[in-house]
C-alpha positions in Angstrom: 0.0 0.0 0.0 1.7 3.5 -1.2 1.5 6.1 1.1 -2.0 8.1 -0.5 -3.8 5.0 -0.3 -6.5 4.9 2.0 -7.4 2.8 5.1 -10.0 1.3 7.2 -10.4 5.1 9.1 -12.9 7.8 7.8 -12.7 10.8 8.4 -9.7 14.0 7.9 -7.0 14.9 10.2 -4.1 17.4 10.2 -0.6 16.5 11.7 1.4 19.1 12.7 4.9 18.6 13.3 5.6 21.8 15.4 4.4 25.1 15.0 0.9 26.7 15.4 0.0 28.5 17.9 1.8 27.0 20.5 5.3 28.3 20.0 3.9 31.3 17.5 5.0 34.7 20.0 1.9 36.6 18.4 -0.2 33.7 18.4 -0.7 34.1 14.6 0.2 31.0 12.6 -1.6 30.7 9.1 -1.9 27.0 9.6 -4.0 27.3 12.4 -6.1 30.1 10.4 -6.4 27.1 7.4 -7.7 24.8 10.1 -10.6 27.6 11.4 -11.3 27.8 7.5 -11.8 24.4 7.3 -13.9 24.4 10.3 -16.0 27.2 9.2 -16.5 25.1 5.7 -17.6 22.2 7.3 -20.6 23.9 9.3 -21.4 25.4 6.0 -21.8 22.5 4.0 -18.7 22.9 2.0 -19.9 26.1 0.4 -18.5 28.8 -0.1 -21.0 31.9 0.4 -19.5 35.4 -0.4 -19.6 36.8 2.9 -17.3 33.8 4.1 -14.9 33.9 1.8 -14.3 37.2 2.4 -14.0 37.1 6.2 -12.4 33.5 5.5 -13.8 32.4 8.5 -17.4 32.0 7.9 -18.9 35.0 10.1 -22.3 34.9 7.6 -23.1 31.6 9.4 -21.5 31.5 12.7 -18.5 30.4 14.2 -17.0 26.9 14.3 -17.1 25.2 17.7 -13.0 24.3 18.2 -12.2 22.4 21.3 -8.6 22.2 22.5 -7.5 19.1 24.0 -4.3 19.2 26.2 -4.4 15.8 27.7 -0.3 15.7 27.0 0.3 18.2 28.8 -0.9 17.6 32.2 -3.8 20.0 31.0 -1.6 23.2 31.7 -3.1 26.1 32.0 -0.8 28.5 30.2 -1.4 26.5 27.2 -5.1 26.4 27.9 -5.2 30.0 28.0 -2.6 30.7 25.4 -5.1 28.3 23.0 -8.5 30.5 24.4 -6.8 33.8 23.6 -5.8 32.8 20.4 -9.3 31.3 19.0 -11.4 33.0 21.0 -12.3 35.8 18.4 -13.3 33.9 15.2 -14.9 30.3 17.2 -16.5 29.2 20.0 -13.9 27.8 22.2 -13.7 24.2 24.5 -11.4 22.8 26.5 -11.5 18.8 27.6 -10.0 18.7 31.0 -9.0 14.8 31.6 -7.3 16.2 34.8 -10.4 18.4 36.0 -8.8 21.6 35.8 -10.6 24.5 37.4 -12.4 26.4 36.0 -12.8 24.1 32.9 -13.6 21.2 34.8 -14.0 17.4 33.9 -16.3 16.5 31.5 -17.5 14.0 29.4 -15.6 13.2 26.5 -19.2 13.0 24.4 -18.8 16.6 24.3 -15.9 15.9 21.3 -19.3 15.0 19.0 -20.4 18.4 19.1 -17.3 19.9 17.0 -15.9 21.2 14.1 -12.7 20.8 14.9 -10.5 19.1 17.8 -7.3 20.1 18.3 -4.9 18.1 20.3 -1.6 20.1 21.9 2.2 18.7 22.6 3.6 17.0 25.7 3.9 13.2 26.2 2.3 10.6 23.4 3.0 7.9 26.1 0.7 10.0 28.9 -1.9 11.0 26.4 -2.8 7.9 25.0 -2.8 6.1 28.2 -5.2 8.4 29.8 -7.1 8.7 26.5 -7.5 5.0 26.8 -8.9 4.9 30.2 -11.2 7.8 29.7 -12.7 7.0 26.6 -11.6 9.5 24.4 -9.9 7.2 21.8 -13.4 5.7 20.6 -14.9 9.4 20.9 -12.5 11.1 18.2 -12.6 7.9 15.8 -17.1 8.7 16.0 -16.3 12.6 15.8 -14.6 12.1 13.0 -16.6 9.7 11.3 -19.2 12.5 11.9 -17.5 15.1 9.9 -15.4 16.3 12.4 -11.7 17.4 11.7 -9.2 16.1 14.3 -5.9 18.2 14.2 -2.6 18.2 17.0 1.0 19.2 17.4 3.7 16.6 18.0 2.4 14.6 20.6 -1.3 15.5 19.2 -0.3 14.2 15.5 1.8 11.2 16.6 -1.1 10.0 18.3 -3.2 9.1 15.5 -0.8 6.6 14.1 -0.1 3.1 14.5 3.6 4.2 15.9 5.7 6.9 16.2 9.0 8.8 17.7 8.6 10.2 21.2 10.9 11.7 24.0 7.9 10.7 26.7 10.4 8.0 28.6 13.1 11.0 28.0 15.7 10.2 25.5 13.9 9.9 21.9 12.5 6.3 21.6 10.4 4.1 19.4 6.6 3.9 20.7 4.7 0.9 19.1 1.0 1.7 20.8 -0.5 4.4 18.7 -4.1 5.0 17.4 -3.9 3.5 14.1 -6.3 6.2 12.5 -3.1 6.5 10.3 -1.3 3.5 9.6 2.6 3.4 9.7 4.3 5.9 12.3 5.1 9.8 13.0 8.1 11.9 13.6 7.3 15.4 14.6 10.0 18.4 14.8 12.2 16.1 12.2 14.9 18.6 11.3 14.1 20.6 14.6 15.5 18.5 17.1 18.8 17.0 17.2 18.4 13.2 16.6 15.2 13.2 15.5 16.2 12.7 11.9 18.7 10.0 12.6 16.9 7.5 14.8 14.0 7.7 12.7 15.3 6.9 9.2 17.2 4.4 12.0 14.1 2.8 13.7 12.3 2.0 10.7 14.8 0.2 8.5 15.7 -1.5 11.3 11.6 -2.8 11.9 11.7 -1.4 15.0 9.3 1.1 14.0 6.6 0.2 10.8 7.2 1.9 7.7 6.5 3.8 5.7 7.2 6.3 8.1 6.0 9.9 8.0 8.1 12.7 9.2 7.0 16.0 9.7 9.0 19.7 9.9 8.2 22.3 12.4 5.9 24.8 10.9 4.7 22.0 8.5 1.4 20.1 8.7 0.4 16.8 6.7 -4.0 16.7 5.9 -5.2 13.3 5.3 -8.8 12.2 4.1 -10.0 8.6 4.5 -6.3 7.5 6.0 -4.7 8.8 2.8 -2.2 12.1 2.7 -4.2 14.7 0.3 -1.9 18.0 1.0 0.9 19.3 2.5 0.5 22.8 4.6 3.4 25.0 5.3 3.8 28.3 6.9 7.5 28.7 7.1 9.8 29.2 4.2 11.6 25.4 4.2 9.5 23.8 6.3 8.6 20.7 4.4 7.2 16.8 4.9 8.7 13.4 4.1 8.0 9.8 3.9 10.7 7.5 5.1 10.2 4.1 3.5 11.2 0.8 4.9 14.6 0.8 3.9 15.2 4.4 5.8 15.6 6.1 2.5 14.2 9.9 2.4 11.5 10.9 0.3 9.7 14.3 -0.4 6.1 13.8 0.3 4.4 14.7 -2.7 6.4 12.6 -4.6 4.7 9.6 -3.2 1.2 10.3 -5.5 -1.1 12.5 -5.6 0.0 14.8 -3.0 -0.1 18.7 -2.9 2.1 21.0 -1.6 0.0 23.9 -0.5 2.5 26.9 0.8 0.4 29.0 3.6 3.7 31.2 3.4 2.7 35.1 3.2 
């Protein structure tokens, strides 16, 4: 199976491999603003009235319901708050609080039904998908999405929809066999952004310790798949770019594994 085929998952997710909002000092990032788009289109059928395309966000209709999840991080609150301040003016802001945390509060992950979009943040895979797993909210995003909902994260939030990826949760960088499998094959976010990253992962999957083909993902750049297949590759820094690493280790340019497109969010 090449890498744009698709799988047994329906449903579209963005994987980002750093970037967004989270490290952004102005909190602009024009993939994030791409992701609100594609929230506002979804609530609008897929069409494209005047007044949204002009605003880009929708307005004519309402705003997109957008819920931050931020499970791998212990739920922290500077990134809850750094998220709220950030979407606040053009959606309707959530928060799903595994930990409780006042004054978002538990609640129950049925609430992820009700969205446009979901957006995971960074921290541990390991953590997140444990605690997803015992909550709940694994099932929950595979129905959301079936349901039309987009399902986006950052590092840990895009590893975690694949069958396997690279993570620092145990500390040093390491191979992590217990993913999702939304996506089949595994993840390696901040690729040229961290030292080692590149190495071990080109490393991990010739050597079968990690399934290939592998995806790896720059900071700043984000991979959109449909159905389980990659359709587009976002980017919204000058070099940022996205590669598949196939079986033997050997590095590839993502769109020139099929019908892939590079879409530049530069400017």
């Amino acid at each position: 199976m090449s890498i744009s085929e698709s799988t047994a998952f329906r449903g579209t997710i963005v994987a980002l491999g750093g970037g967004g909002f989270s490290v952004s000092e102005t909190g602009e990032s024009a993939i994030d603003d791409e992701l609100v788009r594609m929230a506002a289109r979804r609530i609008r059928g897929g069409a494209e009235d005047e007044a949204g395309a002009q605003s880009g966000f929708g307005a004519s209709v309402g705003l997109p319901n957008v819920c931050f999840v931020p499970t791998a991080s212990g739920d922290s609150r500077d990134y809850i708050e750094r998220f709220e301040a950030t979407f606040e003016a053009r959606a309707r802001t959530h928060v799903l609080s595994l930990f409780g945390q006042s004054p978002w509060d538990y609640q129950d992950p049925a609430m992820l039904l009700d969205m446009d979009l979901i957006y995971v943040g960074g921290g541990s895979t390991a953590n997140l998908l444990s605690l997803w797993r015992r909550h709940g909210v694994d099932q929950r995003m595979r129905e959301a999405a079936a349901g039309g909902t987009i399902l986006a994260g950052i590092s840990a939030g895009a590893n975690c929809w694949f069958a396997a990826s690279s993570t620092d949760s145990f500390g040093p960088l390491a191979p992590l066999n217990d993913g999702l499998g939304f996506l089949r094959g595994s993840a390696c976010p901040h690729f040229h952004g961290e030292p080692g990253r590149k190495e071990s992962f080109r490393e991990w999957i010739a050597q079968g310790r990690l399934p290939g083909p592998g995806i790896a993902i720059d900071d700043h750049a984000a991979v959109v798949y449909v159905d389980g297949a990659a359709t587009s590759v976002m980017v919204e820094s000058a070099g940022a770019q996205a590669f598949v690493v196939d079986t033997g280790g050997r590095l590839h340019n993502l769109d020139e594994q099929g019908p892939v497109a590079s879409v530049s969010q530069d400017g």
